[in-house]
Short mmCIF file of C-alpha atoms in Angstrom, two decimals:
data_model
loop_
_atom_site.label_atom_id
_atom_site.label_comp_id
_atom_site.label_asym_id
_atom_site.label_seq_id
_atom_site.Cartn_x
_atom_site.Cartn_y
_atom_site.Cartn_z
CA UNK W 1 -12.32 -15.26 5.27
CA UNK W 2 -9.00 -16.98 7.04
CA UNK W 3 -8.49 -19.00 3.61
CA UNK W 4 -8.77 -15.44 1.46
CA UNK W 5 -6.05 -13.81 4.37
CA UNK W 6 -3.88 -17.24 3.19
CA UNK W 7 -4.53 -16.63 -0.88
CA UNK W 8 -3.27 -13.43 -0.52
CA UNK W 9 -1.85 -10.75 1.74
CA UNK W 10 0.40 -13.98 3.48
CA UNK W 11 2.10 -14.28 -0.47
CA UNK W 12 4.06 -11.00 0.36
CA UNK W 13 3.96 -10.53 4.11
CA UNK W 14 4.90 -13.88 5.26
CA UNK W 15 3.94 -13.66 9.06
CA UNK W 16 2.24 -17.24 9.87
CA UNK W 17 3.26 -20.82 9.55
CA UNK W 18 -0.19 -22.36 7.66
CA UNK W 19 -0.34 -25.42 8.98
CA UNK W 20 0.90 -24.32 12.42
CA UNK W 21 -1.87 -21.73 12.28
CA UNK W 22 -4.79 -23.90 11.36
CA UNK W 23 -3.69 -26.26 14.13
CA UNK W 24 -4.26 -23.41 16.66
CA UNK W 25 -6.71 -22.02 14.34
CA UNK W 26 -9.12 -25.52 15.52
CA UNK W 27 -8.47 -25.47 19.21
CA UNK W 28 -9.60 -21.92 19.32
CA UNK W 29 -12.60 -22.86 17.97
CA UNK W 30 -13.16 -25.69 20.44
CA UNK W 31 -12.86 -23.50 23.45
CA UNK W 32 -12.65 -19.50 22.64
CA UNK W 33 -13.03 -18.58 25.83
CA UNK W 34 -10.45 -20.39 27.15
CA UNK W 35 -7.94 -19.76 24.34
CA UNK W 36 -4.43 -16.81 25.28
CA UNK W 37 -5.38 -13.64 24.23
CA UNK W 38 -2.47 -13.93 21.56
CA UNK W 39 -4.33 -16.95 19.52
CA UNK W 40 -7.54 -14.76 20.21
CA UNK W 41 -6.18 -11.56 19.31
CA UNK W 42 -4.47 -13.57 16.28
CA UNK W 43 -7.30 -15.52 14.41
CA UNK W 44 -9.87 -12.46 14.72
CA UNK W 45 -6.85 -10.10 12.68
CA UNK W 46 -6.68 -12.67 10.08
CA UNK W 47 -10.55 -13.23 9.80
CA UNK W 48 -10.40 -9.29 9.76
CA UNK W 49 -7.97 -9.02 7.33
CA UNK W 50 -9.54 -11.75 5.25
CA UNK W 51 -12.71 -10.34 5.05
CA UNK W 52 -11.30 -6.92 3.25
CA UNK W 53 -11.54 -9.07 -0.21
CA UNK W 54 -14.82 -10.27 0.24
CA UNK W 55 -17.82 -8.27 -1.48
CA UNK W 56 -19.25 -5.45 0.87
CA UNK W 57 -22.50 -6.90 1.39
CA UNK W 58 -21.96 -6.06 5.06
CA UNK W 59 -24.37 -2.76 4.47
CA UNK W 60 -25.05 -1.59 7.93
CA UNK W 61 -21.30 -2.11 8.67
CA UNK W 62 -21.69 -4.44 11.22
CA UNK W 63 -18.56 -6.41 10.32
CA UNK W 64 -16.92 -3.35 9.84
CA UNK W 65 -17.51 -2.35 13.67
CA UNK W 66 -16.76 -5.20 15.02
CA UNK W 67 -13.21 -5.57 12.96
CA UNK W 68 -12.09 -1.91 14.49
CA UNK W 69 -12.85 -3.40 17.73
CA UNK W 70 -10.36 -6.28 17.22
CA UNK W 71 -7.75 -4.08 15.51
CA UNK W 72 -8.06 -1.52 18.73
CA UNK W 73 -8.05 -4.34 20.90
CA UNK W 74 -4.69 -5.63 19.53
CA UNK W 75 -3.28 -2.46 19.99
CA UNK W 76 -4.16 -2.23 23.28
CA UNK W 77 -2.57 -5.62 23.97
CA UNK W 78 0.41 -4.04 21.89
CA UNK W 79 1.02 -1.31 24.06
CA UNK W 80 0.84 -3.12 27.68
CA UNK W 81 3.28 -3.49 29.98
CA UNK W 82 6.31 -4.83 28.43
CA UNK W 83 5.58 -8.64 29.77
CA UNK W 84 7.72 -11.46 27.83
CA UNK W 85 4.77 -12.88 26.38
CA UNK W 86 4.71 -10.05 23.76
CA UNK W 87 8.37 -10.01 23.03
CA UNK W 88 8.06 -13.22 21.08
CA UNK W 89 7.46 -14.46 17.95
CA UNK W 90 4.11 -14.47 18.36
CA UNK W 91 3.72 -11.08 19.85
CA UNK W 92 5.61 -9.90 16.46
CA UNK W 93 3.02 -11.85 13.99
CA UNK W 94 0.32 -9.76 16.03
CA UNK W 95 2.09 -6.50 15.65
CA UNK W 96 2.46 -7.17 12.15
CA UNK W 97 -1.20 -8.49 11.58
CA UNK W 98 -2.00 -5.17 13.44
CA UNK W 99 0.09 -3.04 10.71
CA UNK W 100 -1.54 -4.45 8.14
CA UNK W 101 -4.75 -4.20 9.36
CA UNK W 102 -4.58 -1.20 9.98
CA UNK W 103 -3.81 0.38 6.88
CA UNK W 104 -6.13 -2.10 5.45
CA UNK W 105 -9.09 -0.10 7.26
CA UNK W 106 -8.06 2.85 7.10
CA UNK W 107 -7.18 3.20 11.25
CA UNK W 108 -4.52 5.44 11.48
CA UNK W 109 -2.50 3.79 8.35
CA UNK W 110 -0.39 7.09 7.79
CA UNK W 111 0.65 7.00 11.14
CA UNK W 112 2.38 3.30 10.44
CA UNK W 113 5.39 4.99 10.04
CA UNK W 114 5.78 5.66 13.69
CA UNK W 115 4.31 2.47 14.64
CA UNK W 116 7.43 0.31 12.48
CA UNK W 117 10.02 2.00 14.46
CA UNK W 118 8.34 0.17 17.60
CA UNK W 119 8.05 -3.39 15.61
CA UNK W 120 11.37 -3.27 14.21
CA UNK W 121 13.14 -2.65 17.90
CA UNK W 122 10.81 -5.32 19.65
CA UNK W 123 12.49 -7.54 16.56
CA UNK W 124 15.83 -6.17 17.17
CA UNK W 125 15.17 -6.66 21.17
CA UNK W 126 14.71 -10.64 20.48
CA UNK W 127 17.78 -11.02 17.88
CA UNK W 128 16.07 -11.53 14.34
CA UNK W 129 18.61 -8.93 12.88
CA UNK W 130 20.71 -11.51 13.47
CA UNK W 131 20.73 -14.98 11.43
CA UNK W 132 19.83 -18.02 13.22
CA UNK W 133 22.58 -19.60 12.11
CA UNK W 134 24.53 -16.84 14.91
CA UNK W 135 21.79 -17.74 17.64
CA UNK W 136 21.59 -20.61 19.88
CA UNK W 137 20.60 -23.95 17.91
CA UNK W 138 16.70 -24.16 17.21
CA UNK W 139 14.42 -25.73 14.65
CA UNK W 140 14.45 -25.43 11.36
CA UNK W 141 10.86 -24.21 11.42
CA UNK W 142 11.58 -21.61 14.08
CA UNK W 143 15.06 -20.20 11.81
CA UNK W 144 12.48 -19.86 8.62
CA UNK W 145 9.74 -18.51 10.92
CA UNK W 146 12.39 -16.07 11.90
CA UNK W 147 13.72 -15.24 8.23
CA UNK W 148 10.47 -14.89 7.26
CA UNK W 149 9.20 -12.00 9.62
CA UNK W 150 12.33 -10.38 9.54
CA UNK W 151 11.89 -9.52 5.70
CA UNK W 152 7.90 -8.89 6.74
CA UNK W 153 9.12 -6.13 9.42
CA UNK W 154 11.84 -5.08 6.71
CA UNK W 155 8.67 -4.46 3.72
CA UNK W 156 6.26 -2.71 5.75
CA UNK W 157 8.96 -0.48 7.09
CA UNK W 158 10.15 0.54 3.36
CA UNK W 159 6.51 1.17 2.48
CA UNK W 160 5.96 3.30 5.46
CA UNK W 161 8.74 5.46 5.10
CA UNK W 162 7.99 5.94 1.14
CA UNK W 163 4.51 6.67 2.80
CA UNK W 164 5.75 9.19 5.76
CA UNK W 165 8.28 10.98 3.05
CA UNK W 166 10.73 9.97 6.59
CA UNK W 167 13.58 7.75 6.58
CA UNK W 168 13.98 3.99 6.89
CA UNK W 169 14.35 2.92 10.49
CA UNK W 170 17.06 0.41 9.03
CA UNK W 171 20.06 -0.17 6.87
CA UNK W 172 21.68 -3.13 5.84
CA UNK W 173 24.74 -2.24 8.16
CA UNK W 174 22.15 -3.06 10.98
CA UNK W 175 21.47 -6.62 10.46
CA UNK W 176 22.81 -9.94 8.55
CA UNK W 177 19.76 -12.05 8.57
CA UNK W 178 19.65 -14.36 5.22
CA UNK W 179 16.85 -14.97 3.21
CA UNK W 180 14.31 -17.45 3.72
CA UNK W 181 14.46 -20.84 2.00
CA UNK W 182 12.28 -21.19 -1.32
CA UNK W 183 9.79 -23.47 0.31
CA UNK W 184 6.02 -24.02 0.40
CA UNK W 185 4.55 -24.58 4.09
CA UNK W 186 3.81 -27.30 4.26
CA UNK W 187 7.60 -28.79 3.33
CA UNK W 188 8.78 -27.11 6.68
CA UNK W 189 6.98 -29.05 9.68
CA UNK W 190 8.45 -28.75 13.44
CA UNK W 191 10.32 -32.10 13.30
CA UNK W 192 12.42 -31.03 10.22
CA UNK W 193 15.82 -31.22 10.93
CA UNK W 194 17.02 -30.03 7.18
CA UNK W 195 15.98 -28.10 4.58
CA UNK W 196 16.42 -28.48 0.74
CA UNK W 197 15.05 -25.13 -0.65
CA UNK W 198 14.05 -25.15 -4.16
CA UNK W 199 15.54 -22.68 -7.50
CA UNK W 200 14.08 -19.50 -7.24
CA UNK W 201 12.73 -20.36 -10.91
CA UNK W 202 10.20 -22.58 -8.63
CA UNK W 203 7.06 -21.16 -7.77
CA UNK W 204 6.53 -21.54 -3.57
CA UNK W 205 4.51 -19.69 -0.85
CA UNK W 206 7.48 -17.60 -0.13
CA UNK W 207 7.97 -16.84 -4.02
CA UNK W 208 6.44 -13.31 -4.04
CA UNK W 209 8.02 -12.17 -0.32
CA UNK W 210 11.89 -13.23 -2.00
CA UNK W 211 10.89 -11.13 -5.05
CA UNK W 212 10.31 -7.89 -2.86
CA UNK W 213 13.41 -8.94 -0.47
CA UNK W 214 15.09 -8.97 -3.81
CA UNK W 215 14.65 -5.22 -4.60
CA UNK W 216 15.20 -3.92 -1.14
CA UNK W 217 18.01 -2.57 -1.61
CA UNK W 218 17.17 -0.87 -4.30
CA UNK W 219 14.24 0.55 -2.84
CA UNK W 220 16.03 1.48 0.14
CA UNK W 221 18.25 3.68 -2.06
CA UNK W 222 15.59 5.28 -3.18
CA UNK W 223 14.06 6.16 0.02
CA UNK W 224 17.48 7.18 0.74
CA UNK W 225 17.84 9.68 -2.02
CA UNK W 226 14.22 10.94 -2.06
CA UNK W 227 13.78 11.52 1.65
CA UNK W 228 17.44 12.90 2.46
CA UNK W 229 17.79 16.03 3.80
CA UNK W 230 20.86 17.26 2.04
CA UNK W 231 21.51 14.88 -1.13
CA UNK W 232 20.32 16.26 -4.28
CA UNK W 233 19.09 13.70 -6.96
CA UNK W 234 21.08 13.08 -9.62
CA UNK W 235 19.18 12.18 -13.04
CA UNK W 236 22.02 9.04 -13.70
CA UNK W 237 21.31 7.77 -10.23
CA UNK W 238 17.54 8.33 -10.92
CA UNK W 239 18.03 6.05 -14.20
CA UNK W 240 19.52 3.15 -12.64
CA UNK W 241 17.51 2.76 -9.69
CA UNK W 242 14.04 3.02 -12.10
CA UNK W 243 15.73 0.56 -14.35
CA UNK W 244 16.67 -1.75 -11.27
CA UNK W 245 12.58 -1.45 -10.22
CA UNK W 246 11.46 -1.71 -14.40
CA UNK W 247 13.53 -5.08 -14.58
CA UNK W 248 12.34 -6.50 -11.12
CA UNK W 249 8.18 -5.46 -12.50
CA UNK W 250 8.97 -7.30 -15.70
CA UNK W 251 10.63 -10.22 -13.96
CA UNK W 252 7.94 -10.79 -11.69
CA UNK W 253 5.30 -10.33 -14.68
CA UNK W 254 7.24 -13.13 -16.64
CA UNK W 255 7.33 -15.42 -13.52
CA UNK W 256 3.59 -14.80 -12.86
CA UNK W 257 2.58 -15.83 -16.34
CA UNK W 258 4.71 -18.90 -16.50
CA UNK W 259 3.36 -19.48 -13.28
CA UNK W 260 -0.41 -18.60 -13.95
CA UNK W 261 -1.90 -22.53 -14.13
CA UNK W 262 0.18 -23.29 -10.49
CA UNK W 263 -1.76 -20.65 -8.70
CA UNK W 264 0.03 -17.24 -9.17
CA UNK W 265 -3.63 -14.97 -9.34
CA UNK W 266 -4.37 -11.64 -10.51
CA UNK W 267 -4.34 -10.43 -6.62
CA UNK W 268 -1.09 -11.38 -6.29
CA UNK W 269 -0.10 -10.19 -9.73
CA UNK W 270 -1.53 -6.40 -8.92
CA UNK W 271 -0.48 -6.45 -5.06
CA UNK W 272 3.57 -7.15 -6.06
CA UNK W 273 3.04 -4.80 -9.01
CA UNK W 274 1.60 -2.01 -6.99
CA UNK W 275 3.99 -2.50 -3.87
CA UNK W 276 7.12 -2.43 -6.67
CA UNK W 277 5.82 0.07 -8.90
CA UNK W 278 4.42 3.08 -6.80
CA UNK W 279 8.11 3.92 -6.02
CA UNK W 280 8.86 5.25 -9.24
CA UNK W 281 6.43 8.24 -9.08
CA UNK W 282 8.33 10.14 -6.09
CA UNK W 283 11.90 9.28 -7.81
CA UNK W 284 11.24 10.99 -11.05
CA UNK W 285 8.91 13.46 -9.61
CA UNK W 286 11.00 16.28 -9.26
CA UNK W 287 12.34 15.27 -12.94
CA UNK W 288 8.47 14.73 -14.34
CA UNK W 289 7.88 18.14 -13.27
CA UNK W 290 10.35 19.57 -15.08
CA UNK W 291 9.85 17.44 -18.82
CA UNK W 292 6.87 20.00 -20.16
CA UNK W 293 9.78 22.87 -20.04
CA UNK W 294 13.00 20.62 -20.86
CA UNK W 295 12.55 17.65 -23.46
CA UNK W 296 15.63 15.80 -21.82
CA UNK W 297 13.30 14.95 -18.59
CA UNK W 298 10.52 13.38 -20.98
CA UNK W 299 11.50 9.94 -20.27
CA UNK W 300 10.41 10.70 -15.82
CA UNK W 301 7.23 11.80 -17.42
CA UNK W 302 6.75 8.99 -19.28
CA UNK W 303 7.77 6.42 -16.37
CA UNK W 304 5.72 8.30 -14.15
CA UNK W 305 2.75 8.36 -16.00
CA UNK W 306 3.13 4.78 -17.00
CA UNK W 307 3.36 3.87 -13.06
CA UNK W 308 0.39 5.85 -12.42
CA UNK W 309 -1.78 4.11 -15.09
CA UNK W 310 -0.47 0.60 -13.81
CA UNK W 311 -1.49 1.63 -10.08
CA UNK W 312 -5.04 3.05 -11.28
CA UNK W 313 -5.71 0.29 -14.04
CA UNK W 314 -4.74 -3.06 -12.52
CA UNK W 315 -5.30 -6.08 -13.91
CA UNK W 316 -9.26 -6.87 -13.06
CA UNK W 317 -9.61 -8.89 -9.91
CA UNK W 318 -12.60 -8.97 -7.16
CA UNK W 319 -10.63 -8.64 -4.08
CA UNK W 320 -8.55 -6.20 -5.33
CA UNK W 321 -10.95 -3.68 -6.03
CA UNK W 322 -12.36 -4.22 -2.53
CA UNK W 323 -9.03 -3.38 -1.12
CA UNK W 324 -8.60 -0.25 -2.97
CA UNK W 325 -12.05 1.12 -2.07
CA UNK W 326 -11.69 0.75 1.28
CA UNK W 327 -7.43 0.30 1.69
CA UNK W 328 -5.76 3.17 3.91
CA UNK W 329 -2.13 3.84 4.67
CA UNK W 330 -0.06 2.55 1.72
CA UNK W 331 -3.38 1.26 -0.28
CA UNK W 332 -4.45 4.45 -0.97
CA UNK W 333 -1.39 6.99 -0.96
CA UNK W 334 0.12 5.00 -4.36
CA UNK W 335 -3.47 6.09 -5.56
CA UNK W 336 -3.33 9.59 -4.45
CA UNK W 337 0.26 10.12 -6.01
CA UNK W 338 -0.88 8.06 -9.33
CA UNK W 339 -4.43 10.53 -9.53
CA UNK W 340 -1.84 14.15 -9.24
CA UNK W 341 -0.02 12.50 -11.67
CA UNK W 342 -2.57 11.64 -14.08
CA UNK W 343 -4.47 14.85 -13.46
CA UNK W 344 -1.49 17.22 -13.98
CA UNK W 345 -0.82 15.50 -17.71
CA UNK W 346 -4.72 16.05 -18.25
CA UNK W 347 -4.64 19.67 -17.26
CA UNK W 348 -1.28 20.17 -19.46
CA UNK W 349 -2.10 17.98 -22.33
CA UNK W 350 -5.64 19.92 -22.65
CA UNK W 351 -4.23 23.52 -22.57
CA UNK W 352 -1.22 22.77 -24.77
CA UNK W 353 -3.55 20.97 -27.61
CA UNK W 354 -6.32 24.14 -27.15
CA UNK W 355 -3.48 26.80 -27.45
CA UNK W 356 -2.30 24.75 -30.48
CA UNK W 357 -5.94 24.65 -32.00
CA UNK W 358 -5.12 20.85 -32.25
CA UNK W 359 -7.85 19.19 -29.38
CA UNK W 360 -9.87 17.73 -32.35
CA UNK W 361 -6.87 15.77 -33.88
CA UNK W 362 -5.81 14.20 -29.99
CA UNK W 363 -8.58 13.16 -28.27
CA UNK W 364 -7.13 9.95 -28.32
CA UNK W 365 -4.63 10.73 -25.98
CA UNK W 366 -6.65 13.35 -23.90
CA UNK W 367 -10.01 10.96 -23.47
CA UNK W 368 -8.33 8.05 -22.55
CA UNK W 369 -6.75 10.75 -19.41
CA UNK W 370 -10.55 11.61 -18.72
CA UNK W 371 -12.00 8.02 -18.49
CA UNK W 372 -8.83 7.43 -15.82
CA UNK W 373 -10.17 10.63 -13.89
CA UNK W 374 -13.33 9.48 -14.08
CA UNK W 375 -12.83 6.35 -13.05
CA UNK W 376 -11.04 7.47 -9.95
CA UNK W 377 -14.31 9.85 -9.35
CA UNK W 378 -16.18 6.84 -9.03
CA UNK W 379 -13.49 4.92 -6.47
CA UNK W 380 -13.79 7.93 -4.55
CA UNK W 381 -17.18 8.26 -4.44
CA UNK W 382 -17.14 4.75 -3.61
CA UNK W 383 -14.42 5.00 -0.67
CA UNK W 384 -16.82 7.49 0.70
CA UNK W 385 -19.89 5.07 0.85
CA UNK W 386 -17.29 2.69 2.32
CA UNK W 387 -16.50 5.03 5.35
CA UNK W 388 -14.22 7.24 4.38
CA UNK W 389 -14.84 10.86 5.83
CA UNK W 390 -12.27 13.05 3.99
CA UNK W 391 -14.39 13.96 0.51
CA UNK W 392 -10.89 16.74 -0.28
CA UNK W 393 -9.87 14.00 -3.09
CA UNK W 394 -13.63 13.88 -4.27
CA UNK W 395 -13.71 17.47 -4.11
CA UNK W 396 -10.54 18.00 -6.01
CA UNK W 397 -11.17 15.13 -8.85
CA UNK W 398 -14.06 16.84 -9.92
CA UNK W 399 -12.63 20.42 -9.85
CA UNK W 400 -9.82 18.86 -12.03
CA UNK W 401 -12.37 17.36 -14.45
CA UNK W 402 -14.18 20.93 -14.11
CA UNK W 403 -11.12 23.01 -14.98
CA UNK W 404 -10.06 20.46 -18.05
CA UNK W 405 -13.75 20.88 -20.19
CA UNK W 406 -13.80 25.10 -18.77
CA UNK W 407 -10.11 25.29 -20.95
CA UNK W 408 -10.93 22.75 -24.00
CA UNK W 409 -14.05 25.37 -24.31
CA UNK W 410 -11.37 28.27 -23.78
CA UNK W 411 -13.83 29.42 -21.06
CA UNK W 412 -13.17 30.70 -17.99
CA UNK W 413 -12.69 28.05 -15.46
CA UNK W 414 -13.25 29.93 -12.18
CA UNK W 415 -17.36 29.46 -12.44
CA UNK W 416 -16.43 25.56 -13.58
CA UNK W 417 -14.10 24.85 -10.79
CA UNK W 418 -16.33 26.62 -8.14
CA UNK W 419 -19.89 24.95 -9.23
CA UNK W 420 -18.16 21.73 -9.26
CA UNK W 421 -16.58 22.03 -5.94
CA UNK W 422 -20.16 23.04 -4.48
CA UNK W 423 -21.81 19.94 -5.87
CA UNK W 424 -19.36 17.33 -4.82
CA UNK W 425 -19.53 18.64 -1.42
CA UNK W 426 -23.31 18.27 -1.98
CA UNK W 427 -22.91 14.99 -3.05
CA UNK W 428 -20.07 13.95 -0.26
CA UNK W 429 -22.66 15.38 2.53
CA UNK W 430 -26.11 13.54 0.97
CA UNK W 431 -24.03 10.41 1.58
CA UNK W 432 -22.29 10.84 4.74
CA UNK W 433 -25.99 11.83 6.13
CA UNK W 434 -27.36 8.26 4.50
CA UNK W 435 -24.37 7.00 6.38
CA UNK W 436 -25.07 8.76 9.27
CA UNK W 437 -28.42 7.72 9.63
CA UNK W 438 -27.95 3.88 9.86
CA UNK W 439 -24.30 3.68 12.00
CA UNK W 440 -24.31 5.86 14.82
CA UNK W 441 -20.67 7.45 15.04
CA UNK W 442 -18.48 6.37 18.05
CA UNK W 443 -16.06 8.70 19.96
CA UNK W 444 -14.19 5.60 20.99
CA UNK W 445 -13.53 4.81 16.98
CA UNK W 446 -12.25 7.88 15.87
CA UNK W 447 -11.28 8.25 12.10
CA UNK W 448 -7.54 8.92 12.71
CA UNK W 449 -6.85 9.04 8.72
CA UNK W 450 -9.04 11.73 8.38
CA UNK W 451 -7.91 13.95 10.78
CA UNK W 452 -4.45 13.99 9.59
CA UNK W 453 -4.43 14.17 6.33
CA UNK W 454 -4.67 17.87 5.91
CA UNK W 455 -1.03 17.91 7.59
CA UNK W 456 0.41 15.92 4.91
CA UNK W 457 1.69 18.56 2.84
CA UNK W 458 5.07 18.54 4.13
CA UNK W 459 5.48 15.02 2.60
CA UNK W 460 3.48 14.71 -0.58
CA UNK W 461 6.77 14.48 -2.91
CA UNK W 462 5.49 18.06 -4.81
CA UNK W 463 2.40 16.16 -6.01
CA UNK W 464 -0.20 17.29 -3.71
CA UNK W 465 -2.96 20.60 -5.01
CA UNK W 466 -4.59 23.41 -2.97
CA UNK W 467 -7.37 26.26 -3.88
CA UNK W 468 -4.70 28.21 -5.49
CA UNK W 469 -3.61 25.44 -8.36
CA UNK W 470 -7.50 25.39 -9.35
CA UNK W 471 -8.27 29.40 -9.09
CA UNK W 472 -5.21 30.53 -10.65
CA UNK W 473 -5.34 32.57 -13.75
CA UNK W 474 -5.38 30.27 -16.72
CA UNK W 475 -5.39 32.90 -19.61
CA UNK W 476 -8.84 32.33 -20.44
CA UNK W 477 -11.86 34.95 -20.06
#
């Protein structure tokens, strides 16, 4: 499970040296008990993290338990006394191991957003906003090390904040710290005294994180735009930025390929993808919206949907799957957004071509819409047998589904909408019962992503439903 956290998540969150970590990794091992909490707290969040890609054979959730426990314990350690030994490097790695983690597991991941503000001032607080090069001397290992968790901290605070619908804790007025070097781990070791980085062209460890640190500003103008308070979007400015994010997907799907045989996977391929892509459904939102009514917004419809059907159709991969049917945080909000997306241009697409008489002539556009749907019903039936406890998006894929066959029958929907509601609950109880009846359910754990997710509509872009959407008269009796 610690070599599947280093085959994937570390490609675009560089937070660990390798071989420094396997170094410590071995004289934990020889005496645990004796080992600082840090290295403990450390190895059991990448073993955690890790084991989020392996198949769920873990059926009486066991593992499951016992990974909460570590991720609670971290934040406990987290959110002790200030002491110096967690305003250092290796207090960061944990904070950001803990971020991860938990959005990972679903443990309060769309609450990160508050928790970044804390790990970006604790990196601010020990000066890596500032290049090494401005900084007392040090090692070349410790200036990458630095680099590299800088544009860590600077990723998962984007994603939050696209997450939270809230702004960016950060600007680039705030901070002047370069790059880090093109290099593979193992070419950086703590006696190093120089550094010769290779082309970007090359294909390294840090490959995928200078891809991402690539479009950050970019992506910080969108989150600038989107979650201002008084800026109105402007369709040109809307253009450029999803052209900026449409070249930097196809660059990165042109490097992968060349790079396929030299160990670029299909994880890595849909994990850059999906962190790139899923901000180009809240930018043209508001234009999407507007393309069934005025033809010169078609082209936000079109990017949109084609976003949503890259987030909800990756490329096949094991691990990948695993993370989405258990992911929180910013795993399963692209998801969510993708889903209203896809279910909206069902919904429209099926009452246009009925009003038209022409249903029978596009049902290859309109059933390729329904297997998506239906394929998401299954991941969220699947989420729930993983342990998640909200069943609303359940609940509301099925009443979409429900209300799409009620109007290609020009039936009334109401009956549709309300018997399928009844029976996913059904369904959603009969397995949180099974569930129920081999885990006993802790008050120390509690589900902190369910509880707040009914309080998300103030930050859901225009994309989220309620009852109304569903029982709202569709013209049909």
């Amino acid at each position: 499970m610690t070599a599947l956290y280093f085959q994937s998540f570390e490609s675009t969150h560089r937070i660990l040296h390798e071989p420094t970590f396997w170094k410590l990794y071995s004289r934990f091992w020889s005496n645990p008990e004796g080992s600082l909490a840090k290295l403990r707290l450390q190895v059991l969040l990448v073993i955690a993290i890790g084991s989020s890609l392996a198949p769920h054979v873990d059926a009486d959730g066991g593992l499951r338990d016992m990974v909460h426990q570590w991720i609670y314990a971290a934040e406990t350690w987290l959110s002790g006394p200030l002491e110096k030994d967690r305003l250092d490097i290796s207090g960061l790695q944990i904070h950001c191991l803990v971020m991860l983690a938990r959005q990972i597991f679903s443990i309060g991941g769309d609450l990160v957003w508050i928790s970044s503000g804390s790990l970006i001032h604790r990196a601010m607080q020990i000066g890596l906003h500032r290049d090494p090069k401005h900084l007392p001397p040090m090692s070349v290992l410790q200036a990458q090390l630095r680099r590299r968790l800088w544009a860590t901290i600077l990723e998962l605070v984007v994603q939050s904040s696209l997450d939270s619908a809230l702004p960016p804790r950060i600007s680039f007025d705030e901070f002047d710290t370069e790059p880090p070097a093109n290099n593979n781990d193992n070419e950086i070791q703590e006696s190093a005294t120089e550094l010769q980085p290779h082309s970007q062209g090359c294909l390294t460890g840090t490959s995928m994180q200078l891809i991402l640190l690539d479009s950050l500003p970019t992506r910080l103008r969108i989150l600038g735009l989107i979650n201002s308070l008084d800026t109105e979007l402007s369709y040109p400015d809307v253009l450029d930025l999803s052209a900026d994010i449409l070249d930097t997907c196809r660059g990165w799907n042109a490097f992968a390929r060349e790079n396929k045989e030299s160990g670029v996977t299909s994880f890595h391929r849909n994990l850059l993808d999906y962190l790139l892509r899923r901000f180009l459904i809240p930018l043209h939102c508001p234009f999407a919206n507007k393309a069934r009514a005025n033809p010169l917004f078609h082209y936000s419809l079109k990017v949109s949907l084609d976003a949503a059907m890259a987030i909800i159709s990756p490329e096949p991969d094991e691990g990948f799957s695993n993370l989405m049917a258990i992911g929180g945080g910013l795993f399963r909000e692209g998801i969510r957004y993708a889903t209203s997306i896809i279910s909206l241009e069902l919904l429209s697409q099926v009452e246009t071509q009925y009003l038209d008489g022409a249903l029978h002539r596009n049902s290859h556009y309109i059933n390729p819409l329904k297997k998506i749907i239906e394929d998401m019903i299954s991941l969220s039936l699947e989420r729930i047998r993983q342990g998640e406890t909200n069943v609303k998006g359940y609940m509301f894929l099925c009443m979409i589904m429900a209300q799409a066959e009620a109007t290609a029958r020009g039936a009334s929907s109401e009956l549709s909408i309300a018997k399928s509601a009844k029976d996913s609950i059904s369904m959603c109880l009969e397995i949180l019962q099974k569930r129920l009846s081999v885990t006993s359910l802790s008050l120390s754990t509690p589900d902190f992503e369910s509880t707040s997710i009914d309080e998300r509509e103030s930050y859901t872009y225009g994309l989220d439903f309620d009852m109304d959407f569903f029982l709202a008269d569709v013209g049909f009796s």
